[in-house]
Coordinates of C-alpha atoms in Angstrom, one line a residue:
M19 CA 66.5 61.8 168.9
S20 CA 69.3 59.4 170.1
T21 CA 71.9 58.0 167.6
Y22 CA 70.2 54.2 168.4
S23 CA 66.7 55.3 167.3
L24 CA 67.9 57.5 164.4
E25 CA 69.4 54.5 162.8
L26 CA 66.2 52.1 163.4
A27 CA 64.2 54.9 161.7
T28 CA 65.6 54.8 158.6
Y29 CA 65.2 51.2 158.4
P30 CA 62.3 51.2 156.7
L31 CA 63.6 53.4 154.3
I32 CA 66.6 51.0 153.6
A33 CA 64.5 47.9 153.2
R34 CA 62.3 49.6 150.6
M35 CA 65.2 50.4 148.6
M36 CA 66.3 46.8 148.5
Q37 CA 62.6 45.7 147.6
M38 CA 62.5 47.9 144.8
G39 CA 65.7 47.7 143.3
I40 CA 67.2 49.6 140.4
L41 CA 66.6 49.2 136.8
P42 CA 70.0 48.6 134.5
D43 CA 70.3 48.7 130.3
L44 CA 71.8 45.5 129.5
E45 CA 72.9 46.8 126.1
H46 CA 74.4 49.5 127.5
Y47 CA 76.7 48.2 130.0
A48 CA 77.8 45.2 127.2
Q49 CA 79.0 48.1 125.3
L50 CA 80.5 49.4 128.4
S51 CA 82.3 46.8 129.1
E52 CA 84.1 46.6 126.0
R53 CA 85.4 50.2 126.1
L54 CA 86.3 49.5 129.9
G55 CA 88.6 46.4 128.4
I56 CA 90.4 48.7 125.9
E57 CA 91.0 51.2 128.7
L58 CA 92.4 48.5 130.7
A59 CA 94.9 47.5 128.1
C60 CA 95.7 50.5 127.7
I61 CA 97.0 51.2 131.3
Q62 CA 98.1 48.1 131.3
A63 CA 100.8 48.9 128.8
V64 CA 101.6 52.3 130.6
L65 CA 102.3 49.7 133.7
E66 CA 104.6 47.6 132.1
D67 CA 106.7 51.0 131.3
Q68 CA 106.6 52.5 134.3
T69 CA 107.5 49.2 135.8
G70 CA 110.1 47.6 133.5
R71 CA 108.1 44.1 133.6
P72 CA 106.1 42.6 130.8
G73 CA 102.7 40.8 132.2
F74 CA 102.9 43.0 135.4
N75 CA 99.7 41.9 137.5
A76 CA 98.6 45.2 139.6
N77 CA 96.2 43.0 141.4
S78 CA 98.8 41.1 142.5
Y79 CA 99.9 42.2 146.2
L80 CA 103.1 40.2 145.9
Q81 CA 104.5 42.0 142.3
V82 CA 102.9 45.4 143.8
G83 CA 104.9 45.1 146.5
D84 CA 108.0 44.0 145.0
V85 CA 107.5 46.9 142.7
L86 CA 107.1 49.8 145.4
F87 CA 109.1 48.4 148.3
N88 CA 112.1 47.1 146.9
Q89 CA 112.5 48.3 143.7
H90 CA 111.3 52.1 144.5
G91 CA 112.6 51.6 148.5
L92 CA 108.9 52.5 149.9
E93 CA 108.8 51.7 153.5
P94 CA 105.6 49.4 154.1
I95 CA 102.8 50.8 156.2
K96 CA 100.6 47.7 157.3
L97 CA 102.0 43.8 157.7
T98 CA 99.6 41.1 156.3
D99 CA 98.8 38.0 158.3
T100 CA 101.2 36.2 156.4
G101 CA 104.1 38.9 157.3
D102 CA 103.9 40.6 153.8
P103 CA 103.8 44.4 153.0
S104 CA 100.4 45.2 152.8
T105 CA 99.0 46.8 149.3
N106 CA 95.4 47.3 149.7
D107 CA 93.5 49.8 148.4
K108 CA 94.2 51.7 151.5
I109 CA 97.6 51.4 151.9
L110 CA 97.9 52.7 148.5
E111 CA 95.7 55.8 149.0
A112 CA 98.1 56.4 152.1
L113 CA 101.4 55.8 149.8
E114 CA 99.8 58.1 146.6
H115 CA 99.5 61.3 149.1
A116 CA 103.3 60.5 150.6
H117 CA 104.7 59.7 147.8
G118 CA 102.4 59.6 144.4
I119 CA 104.7 62.7 142.8
Q120 CA 108.1 61.0 143.3
V121 CA 106.6 57.0 142.3
P122 CA 103.6 57.9 139.3
V123 CA 103.4 53.6 139.1
L124 CA 101.2 54.3 142.4
S125 CA 98.8 56.6 140.4
T126 CA 99.1 53.9 137.9
I127 CA 98.4 51.1 139.8
R128 CA 95.4 52.4 141.6
N129 CA 93.7 53.9 138.4
Y130 CA 94.2 50.4 137.0
R131 CA 92.6 48.7 140.2
E132 CA 89.7 51.0 139.9
V133 CA 88.9 50.3 136.2
Y134 CA 89.3 46.3 136.3
K135 CA 87.2 46.5 139.9
L136 CA 84.2 48.5 138.1
K137 CA 84.2 46.3 135.0
S138 CA 84.5 42.9 136.9
T139 CA 82.4 43.9 140.1
F140 CA 79.8 45.6 138.3
V141 CA 79.3 45.9 134.6
D142 CA 80.4 42.3 133.9
V143 CA 78.2 40.9 136.3
V144 CA 75.1 43.1 135.8
P145 CA 73.3 40.2 133.4
S146 CA 73.9 37.6 136.4
L147 CA 72.4 40.4 139.0
V148 CA 69.1 41.0 137.4
Q149 CA 68.4 37.1 137.0
R150 CA 68.4 36.7 140.6
W151 CA 64.6 37.3 142.8
P152 CA 62.3 38.5 142.2
Y153 CA 63.0 38.2 138.6
D154 CA 61.8 41.9 137.7
E155 CA 64.6 42.8 135.6
R156 CA 66.0 45.1 138.8
I157 CA 69.3 44.9 140.7
H158 CA 68.6 44.0 144.4
A159 CA 71.4 45.3 145.9
T160 CA 72.3 44.5 150.0
F161 CA 71.9 47.5 152.4
R162 CA 73.8 47.5 155.8
T163 CA 74.2 50.2 158.5
T164 CA 76.7 49.0 160.6
R165 CA 79.6 47.9 158.3
V166 CA 81.0 51.6 157.9
V167 CA 82.9 53.0 161.1
T168 CA 81.2 56.4 160.2
G169 CA 77.9 55.3 160.3
R170 CA 77.0 55.6 156.2
L171 CA 75.4 53.2 154.6
A172 CA 77.0 50.1 152.7
A173 CA 76.0 48.3 150.0
S174 CA 77.2 44.4 148.6
D175 CA 76.3 42.3 145.8
P176 CA 76.9 44.4 144.3
N177 CA 78.4 47.9 146.0
I178 CA 76.0 49.9 144.1
L179 CA 77.0 52.7 146.4
A180 CA 80.8 52.5 144.7
L181 CA 79.0 54.4 141.6
P182 CA 81.5 56.8 140.1
K183 CA 80.4 60.4 140.0
H184 CA 83.6 61.8 138.8
G185 CA 86.1 60.5 136.1
K186 CA 86.4 59.1 132.8
F187 CA 83.5 56.5 133.1
A188 CA 81.2 58.3 135.5
K189 CA 78.4 59.3 133.4
D190 CA 78.5 56.3 131.1
F191 CA 78.0 54.0 133.8
R192 CA 75.7 56.2 135.4
R193 CA 73.3 56.6 132.0
G194 CA 72.9 52.7 132.1
L195 CA 70.7 53.0 135.3
I196 CA 67.2 53.9 133.9
C197 CA 63.7 53.7 134.9
E198 CA 60.5 52.3 133.8
P199 CA 58.7 53.9 131.1
G200 CA 56.5 57.0 131.8
H201 CA 58.4 57.7 134.9
V202 CA 62.0 59.7 135.8
L203 CA 64.4 59.3 138.0
G204 CA 65.3 62.0 140.4
E205 CA 68.5 63.0 142.4
W206 CA 68.9 65.4 145.6
D207 CA 72.0 66.1 147.2
L208 CA 73.3 67.8 150.3
S209 CA 75.4 70.6 149.1
Q210 CA 78.8 70.9 150.6
I211 CA 77.5 68.9 153.1
E212 CA 80.9 67.8 154.7
L213 CA 82.3 71.3 154.7
R214 CA 78.9 72.6 156.7
V215 CA 79.4 70.1 159.2
L216 CA 83.4 71.3 159.8
A217 CA 82.1 75.0 159.7
H218 CA 79.4 73.8 162.6
L219 CA 82.4 71.4 164.4
S220 CA 85.8 74.1 164.6
Q221 CA 83.1 77.1 164.6
D222 CA 85.3 79.0 162.0
P223 CA 84.2 82.8 161.7
V224 CA 84.6 82.9 158.2
M225 CA 82.7 79.4 156.9
L226 CA 80.3 80.4 159.4
A227 CA 79.9 83.7 157.6
I228 CA 79.7 82.6 154.0
F229 CA 77.3 79.8 154.9
R230 CA 75.1 81.7 156.6
G231 CA 75.6 84.4 153.4
E232 CA 76.7 87.0 155.7
L233 CA 79.9 88.0 153.4
R234 CA 79.2 89.7 150.4
N235 CA 80.5 91.2 147.3
P236 CA 80.4 94.7 146.3
D237 CA 77.8 93.8 144.2
G238 CA 75.7 92.5 147.1
S239 CA 75.8 88.8 146.0
P240 CA 76.6 86.2 148.8
I241 CA 80.2 85.2 148.2
D242 CA 80.8 81.9 147.0
L243 CA 83.2 79.3 149.2
H244 CA 85.4 78.7 146.9
A245 CA 85.9 82.2 145.6
A246 CA 86.8 83.4 148.6
L247 CA 89.5 80.8 149.2
A248 CA 90.5 81.9 145.7
E249 CA 91.1 85.3 146.0
R250 CA 93.2 84.4 149.4
I251 CA 95.2 82.2 147.2
F252 CA 95.8 84.6 144.6
A253 CA 94.8 87.6 145.1
I254 CA 92.6 87.6 142.5
R255 CA 88.8 89.2 142.7
P256 CA 86.4 86.9 142.1
K257 CA 84.6 88.5 138.9
D258 CA 88.1 88.1 137.7
Q259 CA 88.9 84.7 138.4
N260 CA 89.8 81.6 136.0
N261 CA 87.7 78.4 136.4
S262 CA 90.6 76.1 135.8
R263 CA 93.5 78.6 137.3
H264 CA 91.9 79.5 139.9
R265 CA 88.3 78.3 141.0
L266 CA 89.5 74.3 140.6
P267 CA 92.6 74.7 143.1
A268 CA 90.1 76.4 145.5
K269 CA 87.7 74.1 145.2
A270 CA 89.9 70.8 145.1
I271 CA 91.3 71.9 148.5
N272 CA 87.9 73.1 150.1
F273 CA 86.4 69.6 149.2
G274 CA 90.1 68.0 150.4
L275 CA 90.1 69.8 153.9
P276 CA 87.5 67.7 156.0
M277 CA 89.2 64.7 154.5
G278 CA 93.0 65.8 156.2
M279 CA 94.4 66.3 152.0
Q280 CA 98.4 67.1 152.2
A281 CA 100.1 68.7 149.6
Q282 CA 101.2 65.7 148.1
G283 CA 97.2 64.6 147.3
L284 CA 96.6 67.9 146.3
C285 CA 98.9 67.6 143.4
L286 CA 97.6 64.4 142.6
E287 CA 94.1 66.0 142.6
L288 CA 94.7 69.0 140.2
R289 CA 96.9 66.5 137.9
K290 CA 93.8 64.3 137.2
N291 CA 92.0 67.5 136.3
G292 CA 94.9 68.6 133.7
L293 CA 96.5 71.2 136.4
D294 CA 100.3 70.3 136.6
V295 CA 101.5 72.2 140.2
D296 CA 103.9 71.7 142.0
E297 CA 104.5 70.3 145.9
D298 CA 105.9 73.9 147.2
D299 CA 103.0 75.7 145.1
A300 CA 100.2 73.3 147.3
Q301 CA 101.7 73.7 150.2
C302 CA 101.6 77.2 150.0
W303 CA 97.9 77.2 149.3
I304 CA 97.1 74.8 152.2
D305 CA 99.0 77.0 154.3
E306 CA 97.1 80.2 152.7
T307 CA 93.7 78.2 153.6
M308 CA 94.6 77.5 157.1
G309 CA 95.4 81.2 157.5
L310 CA 91.5 81.8 156.2
Y311 CA 90.3 79.4 158.2
K312 CA 91.9 80.4 161.4
R313 CA 89.9 78.0 163.3
V314 CA 89.7 75.0 161.5
P315 CA 93.8 73.7 162.2
I316 CA 93.0 74.3 165.8
Y317 CA 89.9 72.4 165.8
Q318 CA 92.0 69.7 163.9
Q319 CA 94.7 69.6 166.9
D320 CA 91.8 69.1 169.5
C321 CA 90.9 65.7 167.5
I322 CA 94.0 64.3 167.3
A323 CA 94.7 65.6 171.0
E324 CA 91.4 63.9 172.2
A325 CA 92.2 60.3 169.9
R326 CA 95.5 60.2 171.8
R327 CA 94.2 61.2 175.1
N328 CA 90.8 58.9 175.1
G329 CA 92.2 55.9 172.0
Y330 CA 89.0 57.2 170.4
V331 CA 86.8 60.3 169.2
R332 CA 83.2 61.1 170.1
C333 CA 81.3 62.4 166.8
L334 CA 78.6 65.0 166.8
S335 CA 75.6 62.2 167.2
G336 CA 77.6 60.9 170.1
R337 CA 79.0 57.5 168.3
V338 CA 82.6 56.7 169.4
R339 CA 85.3 55.8 166.6
Y340 CA 88.3 54.4 168.1
I341 CA 91.6 55.1 166.4
G342 CA 94.4 52.8 166.1
G343 CA 97.7 53.7 165.6
I344 CA 97.1 57.2 167.2
N345 CA 100.3 56.9 169.4
A346 CA 102.2 54.1 167.1
S347 CA 106.0 55.2 166.4
H348 CA 105.7 54.5 162.8
E349 CA 105.3 58.1 161.1
A350 CA 103.1 57.1 158.3
A351 CA 100.8 55.0 160.2
R352 CA 100.5 57.6 163.1
S353 CA 99.6 60.4 160.0
E354 CA 97.0 58.3 158.6
A355 CA 95.6 57.7 162.3
E356 CA 95.9 61.5 162.8
R357 CA 94.0 62.2 159.7
F358 CA 91.6 59.7 160.4
A359 CA 90.9 61.4 164.0
F360 CA 89.9 64.8 162.0
S361 CA 88.3 63.3 159.2
T362 CA 85.8 60.8 161.2
K363 CA 84.1 63.6 162.9
I364 CA 83.2 65.6 160.3
Q365 CA 82.5 62.5 157.6
E366 CA 80.1 60.9 160.8
G367 CA 78.5 64.4 160.8
A368 CA 77.5 64.5 157.6
S369 CA 76.5 61.1 158.0
W370 CA 74.2 61.9 160.7
V371 CA 72.6 65.2 159.1
A372 CA 71.6 62.8 155.9
K373 CA 69.8 59.8 158.4
Q374 CA 67.6 62.5 159.6
C375 CA 67.0 63.5 155.9
Q376 CA 65.7 59.8 155.2
K377 CA 63.8 59.7 157.9
R378 CA 61.7 62.9 157.0
I379 CA 61.4 61.6 153.0
W380 CA 60.0 58.2 154.7
D381 CA 57.4 60.0 156.7
D382 CA 56.8 63.4 155.1
L383 CA 57.1 62.0 151.4
L384 CA 57.1 58.7 150.7
N385 CA 53.6 57.7 152.7
P386 CA 51.8 60.2 152.5
Y387 CA 52.0 59.9 148.6
W388 CA 51.5 56.2 148.6
K389 CA 48.2 57.0 150.8
Q390 CA 47.2 59.0 147.9
G391 CA 48.0 56.2 145.8
K392 CA 50.9 58.0 143.7
W393 CA 53.8 55.9 142.3
I394 CA 57.0 57.0 143.9
E395 CA 59.4 54.7 145.4
P396 CA 63.2 55.0 146.7
L397 CA 66.3 53.8 145.0
L398 CA 69.7 54.6 146.4
W399 CA 70.6 56.7 149.2
C400 CA 74.4 57.5 148.0
H401 CA 76.5 59.0 150.5
D402 CA 74.9 62.4 150.3
A403 CA 72.1 62.0 147.6
M404 CA 68.7 60.6 147.7
D405 CA 67.8 58.7 144.3
L406 CA 64.0 58.3 143.5
E407 CA 62.0 56.8 140.8
M408 CA 58.6 58.5 140.2
E409 CA 55.7 59.2 137.8
K410 CA 57.1 61.7 135.4
K411 CA 53.8 64.4 136.3
L412 CA 55.1 63.9 140.1
A413 CA 58.5 65.5 139.3
R414 CA 58.2 69.1 139.9
D415 CA 55.9 68.8 142.9
V416 CA 58.1 65.9 144.6
H417 CA 61.4 68.4 143.5
E418 CA 60.0 71.5 146.1
I419 CA 59.3 68.6 148.7
M420 CA 62.5 67.3 148.5
T421 CA 64.2 70.7 148.5
Q422 CA 62.0 71.5 151.8
L423 CA 62.7 67.9 153.5
M424 CA 66.2 67.9 152.7
T425 CA 67.3 71.6 153.3
I426 CA 65.9 71.2 157.3
P427 CA 69.1 71.7 159.5
P428 CA 69.7 69.6 162.8
D429 CA 69.0 71.0 165.9
G430 CA 71.5 73.7 166.7
F431 CA 73.2 73.5 163.8
S432 CA 75.2 76.6 163.0
V433 CA 74.8 77.0 159.3
P434 CA 71.9 76.5 157.0
I435 CA 71.6 73.3 154.6
E436 CA 71.3 73.7 151.0
T437 CA 70.5 71.1 148.2
S438 CA 70.2 70.8 144.7
G439 CA 68.5 68.4 142.4
D440 CA 67.0 67.4 139.3
W441 CA 65.5 64.4 137.2
G442 CA 65.5 62.9 134.2
E443 CA 65.3 59.2 132.1
N444 CA 68.6 57.9 133.6
L445 CA 70.9 58.3 136.3
A446 CA 73.6 60.6 134.3

C-alpha cells in the first residue's frame, strides 16, 4: 500500500477520535493546577538564584537570550526574523545537549517552560474546553496528519498528544482522564518500536538476533536488549545487574540511540533519574554501544551522506524529508541537521508501522464490534499507543484482539513486533 493510500486509510479512525473526545475529571485538574503553581514558584526561585536576576522570566526570549548568549557566552544557533538569537524549545534542547552540564540554567529554563506549558495550555483551560460543542463534557481535540515531518499525528486545541508519560506529574496528569461508569480505558503500546525500526533499517546483526530471540541466556531465556548492552558496558551478567546502576544507563542509551543522543544528552537524561554521571563515562558507554551495534554507526553515516548528497532523506514508507543545514558552516546547526538525517528515518518508520496498526484496528476490531452492537470507541493514538474506551465486560477479549492486530509486522520487516497493554478506570 502506498504512503498516500495508507494515510487516507487512517482518516476514519482519526475522525472518530475527534468526534468521540475524552472525559476529564475537572475536580482533579483543579487540584493539580494548584500543585503546578507551587512547583513553578519553586523553579522560579532556583532560576533567580542561578541567573542572579530577581523576577527573571523564563518565557521571555530576550531575557533568556541575554542570560545564555551574553552572560554565559554561548553561541546562538539560529536567529529570529527580527535578528535576535532564537530561544525556542528546539533551540534550548540542542543547547542543553551541547552545554547542559556546564550551564545548569538551561535545564532549569526548560523545566520551567515544561511545567508552565502543562499548567497554562491544558490543565487551566480544561473547564473551557469541555464547554464547547457538542456539550458532552468531553475534550475534543483537533488532529492533523500533515503537520509533523515524520508523519506522526499532531493535535491542537488542546495538544492532547503532549500528555506527559514520564516525570514528576505524569501519572497525576493522566489520572485526570477518566471513562463513563461501567466502562474502562485501555491502552496498547508498540514495544520498543523505534529500536525495532532501527534494527530493520541498519540490519545490525546483534539487534536483529536479540529481537528475533536468537540470542539466549545460559538458562535458555531470551536476552533482553537493555541487559545485553549493560553487560557489554559494565561486564556484569544480566542476573547480577542492578536496575539503577546498570540497566537504567543501558536503557537510556538504547532509547536515545534512535534520536542521535550524544554524551551531554545522556548525562542530562541520567541525572534526571538521580544518577550522577560525568561526560567521559557517558562517552565511553556510547562508544561501547557502537561497538556492540557495529552496523548502527555505519548506517548513521549512510543517512548523513544521503542527506548531504540529495538535500533530503527518503524514509521507509517512501516519504521524503528535506534536511536544511546539512552542509552549513555553523557547527551546531550542521550537527543538529546530521542528527535529524539519522533520527528522521527511524521516527518516520515507527509512524509508518503505527499507521498500519490503526488501519487494522478500524477494519478488524471497531467495525465488527459496532455491527454486533457493542460499545467501544477510539480516543487517542498517542505516538506509539492506542487508547480505547469500552464496556468493562469487553476488556479481556479486546486485549487479545489488540495484541494480535498490533503485532503483525509490515511486509518484509526484519524483526517481530511486540505490544503490551492494560486497562483501568483512568489513563494512569
